[in-house]
GROMACS .gro file of C-alpha atoms in nm:
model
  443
    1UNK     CA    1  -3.773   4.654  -1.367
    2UNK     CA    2  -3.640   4.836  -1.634
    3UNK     CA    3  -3.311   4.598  -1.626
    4UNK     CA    4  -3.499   4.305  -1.626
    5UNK     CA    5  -3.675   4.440  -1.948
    6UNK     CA    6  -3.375   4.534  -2.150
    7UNK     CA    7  -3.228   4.180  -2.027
    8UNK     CA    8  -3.536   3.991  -2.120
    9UNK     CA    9  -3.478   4.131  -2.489
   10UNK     CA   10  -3.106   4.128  -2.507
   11UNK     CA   11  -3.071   3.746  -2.377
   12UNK     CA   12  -3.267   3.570  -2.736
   13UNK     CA   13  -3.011   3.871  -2.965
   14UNK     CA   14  -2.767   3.734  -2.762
   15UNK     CA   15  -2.827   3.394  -2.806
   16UNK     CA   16  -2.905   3.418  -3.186
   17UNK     CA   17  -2.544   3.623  -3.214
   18UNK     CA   18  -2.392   3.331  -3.070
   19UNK     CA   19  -2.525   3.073  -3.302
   20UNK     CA   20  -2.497   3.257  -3.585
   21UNK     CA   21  -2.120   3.332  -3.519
   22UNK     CA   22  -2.030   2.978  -3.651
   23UNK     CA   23  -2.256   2.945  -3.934
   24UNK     CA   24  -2.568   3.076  -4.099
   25UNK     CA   25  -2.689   2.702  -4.128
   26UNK     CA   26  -2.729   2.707  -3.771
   27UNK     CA   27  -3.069   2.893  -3.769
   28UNK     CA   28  -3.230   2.568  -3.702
   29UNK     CA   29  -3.094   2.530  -3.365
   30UNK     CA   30  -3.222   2.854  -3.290
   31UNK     CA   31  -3.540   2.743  -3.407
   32UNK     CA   32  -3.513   2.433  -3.220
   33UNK     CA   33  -3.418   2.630  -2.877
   34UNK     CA   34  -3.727   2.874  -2.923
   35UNK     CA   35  -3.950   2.586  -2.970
   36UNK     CA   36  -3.840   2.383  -2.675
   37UNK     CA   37  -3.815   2.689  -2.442
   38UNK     CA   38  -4.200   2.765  -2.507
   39UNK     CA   39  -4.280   2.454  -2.423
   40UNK     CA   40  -4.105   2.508  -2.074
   41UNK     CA   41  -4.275   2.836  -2.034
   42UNK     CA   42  -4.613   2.652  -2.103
   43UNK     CA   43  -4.521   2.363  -1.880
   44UNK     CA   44  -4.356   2.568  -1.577
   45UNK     CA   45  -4.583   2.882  -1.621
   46UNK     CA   46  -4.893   2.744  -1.761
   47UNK     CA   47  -4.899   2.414  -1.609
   48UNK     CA   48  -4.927   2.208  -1.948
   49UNK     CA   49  -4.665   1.928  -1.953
   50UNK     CA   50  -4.829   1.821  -2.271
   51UNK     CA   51  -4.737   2.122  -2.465
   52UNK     CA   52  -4.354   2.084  -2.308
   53UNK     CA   53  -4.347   1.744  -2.396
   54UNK     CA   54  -4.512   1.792  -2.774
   55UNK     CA   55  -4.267   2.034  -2.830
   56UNK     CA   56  -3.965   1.934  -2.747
   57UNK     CA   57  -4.079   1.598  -2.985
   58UNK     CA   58  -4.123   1.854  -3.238
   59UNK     CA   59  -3.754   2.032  -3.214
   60UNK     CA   60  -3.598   1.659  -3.156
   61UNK     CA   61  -3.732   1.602  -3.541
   62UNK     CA   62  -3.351   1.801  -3.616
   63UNK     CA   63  -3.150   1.625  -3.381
   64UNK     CA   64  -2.941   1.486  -3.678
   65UNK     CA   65  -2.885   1.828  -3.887
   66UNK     CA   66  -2.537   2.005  -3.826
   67UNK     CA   67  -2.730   2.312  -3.739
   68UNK     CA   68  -2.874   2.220  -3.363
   69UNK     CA   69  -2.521   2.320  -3.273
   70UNK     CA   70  -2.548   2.306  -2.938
   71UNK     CA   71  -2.949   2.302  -2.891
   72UNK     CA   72  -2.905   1.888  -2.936
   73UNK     CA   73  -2.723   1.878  -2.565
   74UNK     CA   74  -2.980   2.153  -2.453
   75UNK     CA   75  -3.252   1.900  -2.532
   76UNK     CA   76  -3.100   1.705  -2.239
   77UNK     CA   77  -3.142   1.948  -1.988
   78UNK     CA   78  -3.525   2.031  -2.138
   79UNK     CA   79  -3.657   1.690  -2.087
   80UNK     CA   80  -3.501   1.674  -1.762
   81UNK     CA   81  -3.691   1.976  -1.659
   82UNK     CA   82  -3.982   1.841  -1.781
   83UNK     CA   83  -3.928   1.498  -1.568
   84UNK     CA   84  -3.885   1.728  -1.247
   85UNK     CA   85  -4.222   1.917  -1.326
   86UNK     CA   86  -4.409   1.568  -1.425
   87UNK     CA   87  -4.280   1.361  -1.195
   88UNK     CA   88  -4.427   1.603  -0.894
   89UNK     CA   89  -4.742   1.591  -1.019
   90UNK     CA   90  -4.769   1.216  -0.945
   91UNK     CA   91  -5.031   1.132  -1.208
   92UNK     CA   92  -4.887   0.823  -1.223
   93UNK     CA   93  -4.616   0.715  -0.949
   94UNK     CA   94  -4.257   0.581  -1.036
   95UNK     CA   95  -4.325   0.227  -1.013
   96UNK     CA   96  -4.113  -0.116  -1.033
   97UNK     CA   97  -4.211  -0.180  -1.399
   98UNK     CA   98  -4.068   0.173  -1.463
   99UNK     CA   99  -3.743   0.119  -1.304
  100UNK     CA  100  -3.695  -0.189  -1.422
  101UNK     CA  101  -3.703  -0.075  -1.820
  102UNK     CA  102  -3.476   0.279  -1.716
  103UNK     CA  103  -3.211   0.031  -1.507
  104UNK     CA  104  -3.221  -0.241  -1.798
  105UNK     CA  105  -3.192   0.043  -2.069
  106UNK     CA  106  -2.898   0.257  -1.896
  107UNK     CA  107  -2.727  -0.064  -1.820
  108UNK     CA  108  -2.710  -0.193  -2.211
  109UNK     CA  109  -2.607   0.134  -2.304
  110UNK     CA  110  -2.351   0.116  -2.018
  111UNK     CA  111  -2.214  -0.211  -2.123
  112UNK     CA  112  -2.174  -0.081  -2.487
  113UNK     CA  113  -1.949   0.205  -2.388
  114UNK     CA  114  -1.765  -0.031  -2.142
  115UNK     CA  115  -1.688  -0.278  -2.385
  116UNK     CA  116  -1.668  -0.070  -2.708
  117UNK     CA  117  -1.772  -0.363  -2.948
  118UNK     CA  118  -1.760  -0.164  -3.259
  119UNK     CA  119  -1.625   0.215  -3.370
  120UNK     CA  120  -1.848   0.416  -3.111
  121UNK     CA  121  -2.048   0.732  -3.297
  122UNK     CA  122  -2.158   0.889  -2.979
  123UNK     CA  123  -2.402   1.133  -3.156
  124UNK     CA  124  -2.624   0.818  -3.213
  125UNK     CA  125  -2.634   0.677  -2.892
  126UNK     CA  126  -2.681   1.003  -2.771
  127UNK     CA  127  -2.996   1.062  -2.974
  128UNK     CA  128  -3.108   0.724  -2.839
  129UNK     CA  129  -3.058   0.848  -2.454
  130UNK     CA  130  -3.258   1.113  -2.533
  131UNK     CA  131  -3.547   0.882  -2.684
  132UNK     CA  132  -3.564   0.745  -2.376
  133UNK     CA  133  -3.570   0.991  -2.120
  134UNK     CA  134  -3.835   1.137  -2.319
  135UNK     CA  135  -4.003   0.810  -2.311
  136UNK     CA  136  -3.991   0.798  -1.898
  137UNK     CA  137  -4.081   1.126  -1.865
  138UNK     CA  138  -4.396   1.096  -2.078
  139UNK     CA  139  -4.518   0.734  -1.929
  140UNK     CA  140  -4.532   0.944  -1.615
  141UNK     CA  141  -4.851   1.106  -1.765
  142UNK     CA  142  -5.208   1.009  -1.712
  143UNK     CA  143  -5.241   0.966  -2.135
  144UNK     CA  144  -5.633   0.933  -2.208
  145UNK     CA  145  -5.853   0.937  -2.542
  146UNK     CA  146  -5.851   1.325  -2.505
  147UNK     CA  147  -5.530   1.416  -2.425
  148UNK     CA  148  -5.397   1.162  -2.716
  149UNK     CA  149  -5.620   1.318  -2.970
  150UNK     CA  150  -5.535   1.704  -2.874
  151UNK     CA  151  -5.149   1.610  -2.915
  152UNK     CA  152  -5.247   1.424  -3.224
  153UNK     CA  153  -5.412   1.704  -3.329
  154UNK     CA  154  -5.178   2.019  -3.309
  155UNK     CA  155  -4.898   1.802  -3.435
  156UNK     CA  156  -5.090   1.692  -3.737
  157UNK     CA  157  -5.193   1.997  -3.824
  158UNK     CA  158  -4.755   2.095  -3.791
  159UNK     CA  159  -4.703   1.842  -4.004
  160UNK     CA  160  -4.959   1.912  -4.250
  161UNK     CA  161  -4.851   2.313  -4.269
  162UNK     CA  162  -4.516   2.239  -4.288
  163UNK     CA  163  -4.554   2.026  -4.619
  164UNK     CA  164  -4.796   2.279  -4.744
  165UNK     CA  165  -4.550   2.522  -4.674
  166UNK     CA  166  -4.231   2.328  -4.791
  167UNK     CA  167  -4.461   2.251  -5.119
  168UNK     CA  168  -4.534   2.633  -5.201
  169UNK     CA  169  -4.146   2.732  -5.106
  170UNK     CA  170  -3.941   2.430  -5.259
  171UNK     CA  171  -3.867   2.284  -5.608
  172UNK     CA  172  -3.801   1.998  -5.498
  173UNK     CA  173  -3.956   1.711  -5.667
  174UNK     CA  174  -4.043   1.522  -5.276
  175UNK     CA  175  -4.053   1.727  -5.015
  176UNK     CA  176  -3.926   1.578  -4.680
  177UNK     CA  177  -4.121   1.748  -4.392
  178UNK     CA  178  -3.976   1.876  -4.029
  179UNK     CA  179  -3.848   1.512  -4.058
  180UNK     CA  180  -3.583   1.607  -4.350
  181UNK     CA  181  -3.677   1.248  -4.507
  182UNK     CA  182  -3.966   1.229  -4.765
  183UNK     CA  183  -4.041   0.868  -4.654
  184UNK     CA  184  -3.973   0.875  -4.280
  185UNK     CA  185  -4.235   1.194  -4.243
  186UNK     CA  186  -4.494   0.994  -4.483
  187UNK     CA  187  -4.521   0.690  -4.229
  188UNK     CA  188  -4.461   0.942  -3.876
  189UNK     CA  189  -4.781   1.131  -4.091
  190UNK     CA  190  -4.984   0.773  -4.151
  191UNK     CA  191  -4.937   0.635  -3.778
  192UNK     CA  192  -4.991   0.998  -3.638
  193UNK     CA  193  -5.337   0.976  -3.855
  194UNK     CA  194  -5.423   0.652  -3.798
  195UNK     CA  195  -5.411   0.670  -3.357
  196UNK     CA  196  -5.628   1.003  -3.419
  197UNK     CA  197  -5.851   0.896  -3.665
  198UNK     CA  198  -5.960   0.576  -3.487
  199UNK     CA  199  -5.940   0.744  -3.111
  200UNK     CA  200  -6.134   1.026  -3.299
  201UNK     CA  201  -6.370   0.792  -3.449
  202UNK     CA  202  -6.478   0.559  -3.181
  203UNK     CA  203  -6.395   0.709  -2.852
  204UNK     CA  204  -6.484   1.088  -2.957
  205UNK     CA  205  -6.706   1.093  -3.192
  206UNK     CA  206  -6.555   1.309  -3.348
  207UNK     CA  207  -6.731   1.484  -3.631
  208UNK     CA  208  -6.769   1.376  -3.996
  209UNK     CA  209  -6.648   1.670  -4.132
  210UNK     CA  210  -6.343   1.710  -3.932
  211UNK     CA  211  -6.219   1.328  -3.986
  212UNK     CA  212  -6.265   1.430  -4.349
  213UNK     CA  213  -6.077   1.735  -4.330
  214UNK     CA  214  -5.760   1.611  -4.142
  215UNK     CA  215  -5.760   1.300  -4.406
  216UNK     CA  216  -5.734   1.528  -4.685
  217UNK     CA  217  -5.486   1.746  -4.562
  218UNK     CA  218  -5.259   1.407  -4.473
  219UNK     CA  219  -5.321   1.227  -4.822
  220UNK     CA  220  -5.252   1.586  -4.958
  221UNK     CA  221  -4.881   1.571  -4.775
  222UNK     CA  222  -4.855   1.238  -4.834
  223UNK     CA  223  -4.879   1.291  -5.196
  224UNK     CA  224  -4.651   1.615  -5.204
  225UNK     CA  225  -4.367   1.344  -5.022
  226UNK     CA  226  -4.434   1.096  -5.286
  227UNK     CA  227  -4.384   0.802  -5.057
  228UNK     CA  228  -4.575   0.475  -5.192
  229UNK     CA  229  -4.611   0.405  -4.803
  230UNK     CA  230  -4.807   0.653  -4.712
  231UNK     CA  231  -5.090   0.635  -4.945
  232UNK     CA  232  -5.077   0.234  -4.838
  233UNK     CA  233  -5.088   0.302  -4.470
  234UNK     CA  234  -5.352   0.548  -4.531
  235UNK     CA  235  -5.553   0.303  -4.683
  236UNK     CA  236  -5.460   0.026  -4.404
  237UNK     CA  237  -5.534   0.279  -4.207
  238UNK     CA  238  -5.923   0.298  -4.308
  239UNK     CA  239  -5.959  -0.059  -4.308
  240UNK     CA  240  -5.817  -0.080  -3.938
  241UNK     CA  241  -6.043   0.192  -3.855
  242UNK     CA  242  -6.397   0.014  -3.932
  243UNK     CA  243  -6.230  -0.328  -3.863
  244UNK     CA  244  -6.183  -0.180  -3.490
  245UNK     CA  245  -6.556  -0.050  -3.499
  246UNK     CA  246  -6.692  -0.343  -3.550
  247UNK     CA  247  -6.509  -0.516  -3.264
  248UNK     CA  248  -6.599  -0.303  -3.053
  249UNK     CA  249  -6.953  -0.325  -3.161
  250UNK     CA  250  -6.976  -0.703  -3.243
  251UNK     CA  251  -6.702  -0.918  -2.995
  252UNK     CA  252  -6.886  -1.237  -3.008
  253UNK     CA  253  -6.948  -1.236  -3.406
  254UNK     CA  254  -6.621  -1.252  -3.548
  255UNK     CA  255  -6.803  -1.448  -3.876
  256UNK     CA  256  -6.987  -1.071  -3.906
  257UNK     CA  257  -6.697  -0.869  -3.859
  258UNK     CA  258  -6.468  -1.080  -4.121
  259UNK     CA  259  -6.775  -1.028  -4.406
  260UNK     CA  260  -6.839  -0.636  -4.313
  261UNK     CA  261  -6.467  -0.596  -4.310
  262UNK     CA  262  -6.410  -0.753  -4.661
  263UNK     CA  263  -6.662  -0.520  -4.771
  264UNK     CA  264  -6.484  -0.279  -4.645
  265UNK     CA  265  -6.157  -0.340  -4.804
  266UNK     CA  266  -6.325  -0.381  -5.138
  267UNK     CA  267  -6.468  -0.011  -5.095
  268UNK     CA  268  -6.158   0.127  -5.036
  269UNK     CA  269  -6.012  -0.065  -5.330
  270UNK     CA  270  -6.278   0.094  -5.598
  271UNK     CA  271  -6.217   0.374  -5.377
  272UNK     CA  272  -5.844   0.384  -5.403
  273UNK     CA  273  -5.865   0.314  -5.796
  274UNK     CA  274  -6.104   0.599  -5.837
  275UNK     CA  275  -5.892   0.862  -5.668
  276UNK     CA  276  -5.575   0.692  -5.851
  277UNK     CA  277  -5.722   0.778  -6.188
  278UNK     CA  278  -5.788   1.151  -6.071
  279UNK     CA  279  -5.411   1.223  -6.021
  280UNK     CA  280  -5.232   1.424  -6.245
  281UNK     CA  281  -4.996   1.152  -6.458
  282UNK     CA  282  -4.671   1.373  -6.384
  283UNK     CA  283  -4.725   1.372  -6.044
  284UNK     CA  284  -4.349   1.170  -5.856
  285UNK     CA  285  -4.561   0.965  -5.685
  286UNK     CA  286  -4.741   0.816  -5.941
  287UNK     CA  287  -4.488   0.790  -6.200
  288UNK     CA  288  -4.303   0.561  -5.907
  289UNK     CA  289  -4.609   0.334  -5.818
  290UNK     CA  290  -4.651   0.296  -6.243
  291UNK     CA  291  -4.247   0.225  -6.243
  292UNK     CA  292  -4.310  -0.037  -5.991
  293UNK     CA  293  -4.670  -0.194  -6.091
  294UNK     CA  294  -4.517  -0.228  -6.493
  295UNK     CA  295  -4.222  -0.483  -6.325
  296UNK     CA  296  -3.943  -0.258  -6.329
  297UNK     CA  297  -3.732  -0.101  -5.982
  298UNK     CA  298  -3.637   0.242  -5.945
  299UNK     CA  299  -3.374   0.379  -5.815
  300UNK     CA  300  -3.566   0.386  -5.466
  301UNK     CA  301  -3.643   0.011  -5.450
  302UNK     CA  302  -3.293  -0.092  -5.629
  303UNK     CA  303  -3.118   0.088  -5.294
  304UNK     CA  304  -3.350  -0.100  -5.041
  305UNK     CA  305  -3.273  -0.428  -5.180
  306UNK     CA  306  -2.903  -0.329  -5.216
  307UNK     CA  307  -2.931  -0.219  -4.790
  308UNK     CA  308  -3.132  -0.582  -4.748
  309UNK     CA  309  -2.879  -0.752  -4.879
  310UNK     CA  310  -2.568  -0.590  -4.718
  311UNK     CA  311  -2.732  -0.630  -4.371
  312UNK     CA  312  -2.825  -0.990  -4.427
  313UNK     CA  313  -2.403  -0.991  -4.487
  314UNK     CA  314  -2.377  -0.778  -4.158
  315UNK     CA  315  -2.581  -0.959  -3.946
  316UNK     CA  316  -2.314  -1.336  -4.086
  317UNK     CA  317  -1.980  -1.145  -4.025
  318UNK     CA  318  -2.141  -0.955  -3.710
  319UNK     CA  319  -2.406  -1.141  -3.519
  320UNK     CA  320  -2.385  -1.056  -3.146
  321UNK     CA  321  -2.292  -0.687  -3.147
  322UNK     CA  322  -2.361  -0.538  -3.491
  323UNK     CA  323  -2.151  -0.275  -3.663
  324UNK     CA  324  -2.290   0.016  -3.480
  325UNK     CA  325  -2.521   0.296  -3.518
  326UNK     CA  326  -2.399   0.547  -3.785
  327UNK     CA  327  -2.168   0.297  -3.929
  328UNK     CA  328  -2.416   0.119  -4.193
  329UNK     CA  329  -2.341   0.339  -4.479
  330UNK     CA  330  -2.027   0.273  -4.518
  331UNK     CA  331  -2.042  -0.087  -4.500
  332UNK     CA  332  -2.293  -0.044  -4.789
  333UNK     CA  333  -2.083   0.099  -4.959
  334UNK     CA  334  -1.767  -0.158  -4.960
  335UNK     CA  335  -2.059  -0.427  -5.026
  336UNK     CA  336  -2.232  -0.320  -5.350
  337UNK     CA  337  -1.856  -0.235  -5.425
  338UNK     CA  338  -1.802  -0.586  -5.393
  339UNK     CA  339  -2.072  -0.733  -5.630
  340UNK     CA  340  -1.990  -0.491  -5.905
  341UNK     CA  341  -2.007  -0.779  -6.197
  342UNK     CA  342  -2.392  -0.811  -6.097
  343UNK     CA  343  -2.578  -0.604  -6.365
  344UNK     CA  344  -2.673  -0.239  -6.267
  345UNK     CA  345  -2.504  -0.212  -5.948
  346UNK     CA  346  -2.383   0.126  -6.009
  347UNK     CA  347  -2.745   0.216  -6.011
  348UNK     CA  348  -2.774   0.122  -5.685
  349UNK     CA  349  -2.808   0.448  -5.413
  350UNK     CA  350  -2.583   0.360  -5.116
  351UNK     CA  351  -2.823   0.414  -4.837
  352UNK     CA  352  -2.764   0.485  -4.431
  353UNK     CA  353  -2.929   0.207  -4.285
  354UNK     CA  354  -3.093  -0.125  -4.359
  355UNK     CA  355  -3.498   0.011  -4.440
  356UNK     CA  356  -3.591  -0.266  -4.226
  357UNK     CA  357  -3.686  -0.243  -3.852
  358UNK     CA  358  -3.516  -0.608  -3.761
  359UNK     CA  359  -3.246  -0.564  -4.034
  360UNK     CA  360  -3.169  -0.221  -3.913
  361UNK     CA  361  -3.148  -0.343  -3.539
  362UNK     CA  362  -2.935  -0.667  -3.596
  363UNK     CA  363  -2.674  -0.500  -3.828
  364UNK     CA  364  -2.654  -0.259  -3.621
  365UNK     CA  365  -2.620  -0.342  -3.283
  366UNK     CA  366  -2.699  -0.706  -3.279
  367UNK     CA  367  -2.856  -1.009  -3.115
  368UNK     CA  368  -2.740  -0.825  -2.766
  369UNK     CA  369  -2.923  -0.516  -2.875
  370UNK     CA  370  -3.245  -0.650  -3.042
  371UNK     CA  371  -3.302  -0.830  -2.702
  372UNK     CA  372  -3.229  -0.509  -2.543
  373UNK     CA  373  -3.459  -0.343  -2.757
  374UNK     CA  374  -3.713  -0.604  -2.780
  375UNK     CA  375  -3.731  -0.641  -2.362
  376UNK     CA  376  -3.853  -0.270  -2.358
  377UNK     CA  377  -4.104  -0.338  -2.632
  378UNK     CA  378  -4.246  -0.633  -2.458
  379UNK     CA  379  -4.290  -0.452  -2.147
  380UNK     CA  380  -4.500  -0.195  -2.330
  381UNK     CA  381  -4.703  -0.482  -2.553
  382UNK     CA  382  -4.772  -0.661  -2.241
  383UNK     CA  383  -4.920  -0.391  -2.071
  384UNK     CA  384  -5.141  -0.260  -2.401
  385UNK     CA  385  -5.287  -0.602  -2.445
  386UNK     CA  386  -5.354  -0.606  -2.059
  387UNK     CA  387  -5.527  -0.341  -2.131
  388UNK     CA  388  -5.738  -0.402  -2.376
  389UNK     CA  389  -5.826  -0.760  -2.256
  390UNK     CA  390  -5.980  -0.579  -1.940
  391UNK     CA  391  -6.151  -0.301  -2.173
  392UNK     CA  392  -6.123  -0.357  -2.546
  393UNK     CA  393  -6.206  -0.010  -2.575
  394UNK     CA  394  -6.131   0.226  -2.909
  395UNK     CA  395  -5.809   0.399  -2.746
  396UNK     CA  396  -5.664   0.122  -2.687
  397UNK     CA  397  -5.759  -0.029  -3.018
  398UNK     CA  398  -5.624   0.287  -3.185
  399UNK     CA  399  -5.276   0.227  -3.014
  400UNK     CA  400  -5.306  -0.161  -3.157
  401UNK     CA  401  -5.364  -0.020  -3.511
  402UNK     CA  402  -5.093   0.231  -3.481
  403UNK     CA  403  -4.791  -0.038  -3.377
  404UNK     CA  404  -4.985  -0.292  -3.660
  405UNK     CA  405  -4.850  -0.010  -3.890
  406UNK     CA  406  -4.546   0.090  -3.707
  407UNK     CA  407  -4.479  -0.287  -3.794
  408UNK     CA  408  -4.595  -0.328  -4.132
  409UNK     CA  409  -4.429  -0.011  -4.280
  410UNK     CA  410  -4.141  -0.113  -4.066
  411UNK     CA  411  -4.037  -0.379  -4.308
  412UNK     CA  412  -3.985  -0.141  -4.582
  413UNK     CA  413  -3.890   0.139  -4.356
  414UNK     CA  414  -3.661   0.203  -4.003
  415UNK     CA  415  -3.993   0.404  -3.860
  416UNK     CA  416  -3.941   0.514  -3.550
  417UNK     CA  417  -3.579   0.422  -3.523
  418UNK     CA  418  -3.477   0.693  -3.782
  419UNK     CA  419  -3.286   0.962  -3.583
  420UNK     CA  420  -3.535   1.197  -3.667
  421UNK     CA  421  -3.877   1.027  -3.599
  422UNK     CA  422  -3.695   0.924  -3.217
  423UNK     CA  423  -3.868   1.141  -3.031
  424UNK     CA  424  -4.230   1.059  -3.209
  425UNK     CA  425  -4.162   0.675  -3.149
  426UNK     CA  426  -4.096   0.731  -2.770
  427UNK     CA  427  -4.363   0.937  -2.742
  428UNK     CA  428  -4.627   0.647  -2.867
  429UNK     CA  429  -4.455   0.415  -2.651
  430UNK     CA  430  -4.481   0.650  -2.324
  431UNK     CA  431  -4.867   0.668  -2.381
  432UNK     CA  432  -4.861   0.272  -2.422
  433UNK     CA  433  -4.639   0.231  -2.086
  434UNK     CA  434  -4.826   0.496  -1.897
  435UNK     CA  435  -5.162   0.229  -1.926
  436UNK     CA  436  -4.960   0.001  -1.690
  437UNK     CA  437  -5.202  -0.084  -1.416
  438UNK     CA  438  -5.475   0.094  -1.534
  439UNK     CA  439  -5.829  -0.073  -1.391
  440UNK     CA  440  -6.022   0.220  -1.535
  441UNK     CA  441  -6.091   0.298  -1.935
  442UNK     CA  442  -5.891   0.564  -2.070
  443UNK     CA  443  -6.192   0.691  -2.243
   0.00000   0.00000   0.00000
């Protein structure tokens, strides 16, 4: 007994001595490690999956940063852990439609590697694999209203500490969040908000008082990450909310819902100008919204119109197979190198990828991977709108609203295809998937 004690305290020493051996950067894959193995313990020992599998989402946030070390190959065996303990409860059964999207998946991914199209970074597709296990682990859960609003909940509330946190402890002008991007954890923060705060709202009922509370504490993040996108999707966000209520309430008078909703969005607009007026004028965010309202571009919008433009050249020279994931920036870089006798081009930021969902795919990996892509996200659309034509309930209206702004941020974004927002993206698509057959409301 005693052994097993002095083991039990040695082992996490231990493991900390070893990550620390190579470099004192690499306290995040501790971190990361810690968080996914309390997950297990609360899976395994607990029985709650949920907690394994909204933790191991959380740690996957750092999959990109040097210092996982070796806690990015760990995340492997985690999820696969997690698949053994959810797939034995049988909550929902390993069906055709499942196997279909993991054979389909594996066998792209195969025919990449087999064929080597383009110079292979296998840290990308590896965070990709991982995506997707995650993804058929989680569509193996019973997802309901509850269940989506408790995960929504703690991980809110993460995200919300954290840029309170970062806020207090940094200098920086934008914080970035667990995501390390100030834009990518603005939108993951807006959809995240926008599921809860409908699912909350019409399924829940869900308190006044706590709606208003979690707002806050998002537009309060939002605003510390300075991202013009989030404080749009928040207010998208509203207007999807009551549009959805009035659905629910009135599906025969769509002449009714159109007025009350066009009240609504001119509420949120006095709204909106109101709160826009109370902001401090040296606050990042606003002085970029002013930047772009008075007709000029920032540095911010000058680099997503440089990445437009060199994938629009991407997708011409590369059509089928792309360049490959990891490989945009350069290829940015030899572009705007290119069109140097264009005024203010060495203002332009060389960016990573293409800040646009379709851009990003097609330059990347190409027609053959947008229809790989694109099958998977069928399958799941196809089996939400089943859904909701059999119930047109508020959960699955909230799961509408959230891909609405998956898709409409997605044009000025790469939400949830940045490395670090993987996990999150699966995630939302496992609770879509996991409705597949479903005669009964999730309510």
């Amino acid at each position: 007994m005693i052994k097993n004690f002095v083991l039990l305290i040695l082992l996490p020493i231990l493991i900390t001595a070893v990550y620390l051996m190579t470099s004192d950067d690499n306290f995040v894959g501790i971190y990361a490690l810690a968080i996914m193995l309390g997950g297990l313990f609360l899976t395994f020992m607990a029985g709650k999956p949920l907690c394994g599998i909204l933790l191991t989402m959380i740690a996957m946030h750092w999959v990109q940063m040097d210092g996982m070390f070796v806690s990015l190959y760990l995340i492997f065996f985690v999820i696969l852990l997690l698949f053994l303990r959810v797939s034995t409860n049988k909550e929902i059964r390993i069906d055709r439609k499942w196997w279909i999207l993991a054979a389909w998946t594996f066998g792209y991914l195969a025919l990449v590697f087999l064929i080597k199209p383009y110079h292979m970074r296998p840290a990308f597709f590896f965070m990709n694999f991982l995506a997707f296990l995650l993804f058929l682990t989680s569509s193996l859960i019973r997802w309901n209203s509850r269940r989506v609003f408790v995960f929504l909940t703690v991980d809110l509330i993460f995200m919300v500490t954290w840029a309170v946190v970062e806020r207090f402890l940094s200098s920086a002008v934008r914080i970035e969040g667990p995501s390390m991007s100030s834009t990518n954890f603005a939108v993951t923060l807006v959809i995240a908000w926008s599921v809860w705060f409908i699912n909350g709202f019409l399924v829940l009922k869900t308190k006044v008082l706590h709606l208003v509370l979690m707002t806050f504490g998002v537009m309060v993040a939002i605003l510390f990450s300075g991202t013009r996108m989030g404080l749009l999707g928040l207010g998208a966000g509203l207007a999807l909310a009551f549009l959805c209520k009035y659905i629910v309430l009135y599906k025969n008078r769509v002449l009714d819902i159109l007025m009350r909703v066009g009240l609504a969005l001119v509420a949120v607009a006095i709204l909106s100008v109101v709160v826009w007026n109370m902001l401090p004028d040296n606050l990042f965010l606003k002085q970029g919204m002013s930047t772009l309202l008075s007709g000029n571009l920032d540095s911010s919008s000058l680099g997503r119109i440089g990445a437009w433009l060199t994938a629009l050249d991407i997708i011409h020279t590369d059509p089928m197979w792309g360049i490959g994931p990891g490989n945009f920036l350069e290829r940015n870089k030899i572009f705007l190198d290119s069109i140097t006798f264009l005024p203010r081009m060495d203002l332009v930021p060389r960016l990573g990828h293409a800040h646009n969902l379709f851009l990003m795919v097609l330059s990347e990996q190409g027609m053959i991977g947008l229809v790989s892509l694109g099958f998977v996200v069928l399958v799941c659309l196809k089996v939400l709108f089943s859904y909701i034509r059999i119930h047109c309930d508020g959960f699955g209206l909230a799961l509408v609203c959230g891909l609405l702004l998956t898709l409409g941020l997605g044009m000025i974004d790469v939400f949830p295809l940045f490395p670090s927002s993987l996990g999150w993206g699966a995630w939302l698509m496992s609770v879509i998937f996991s409705l597949r057959g479903e005669k009964d409301s999730r309510t």
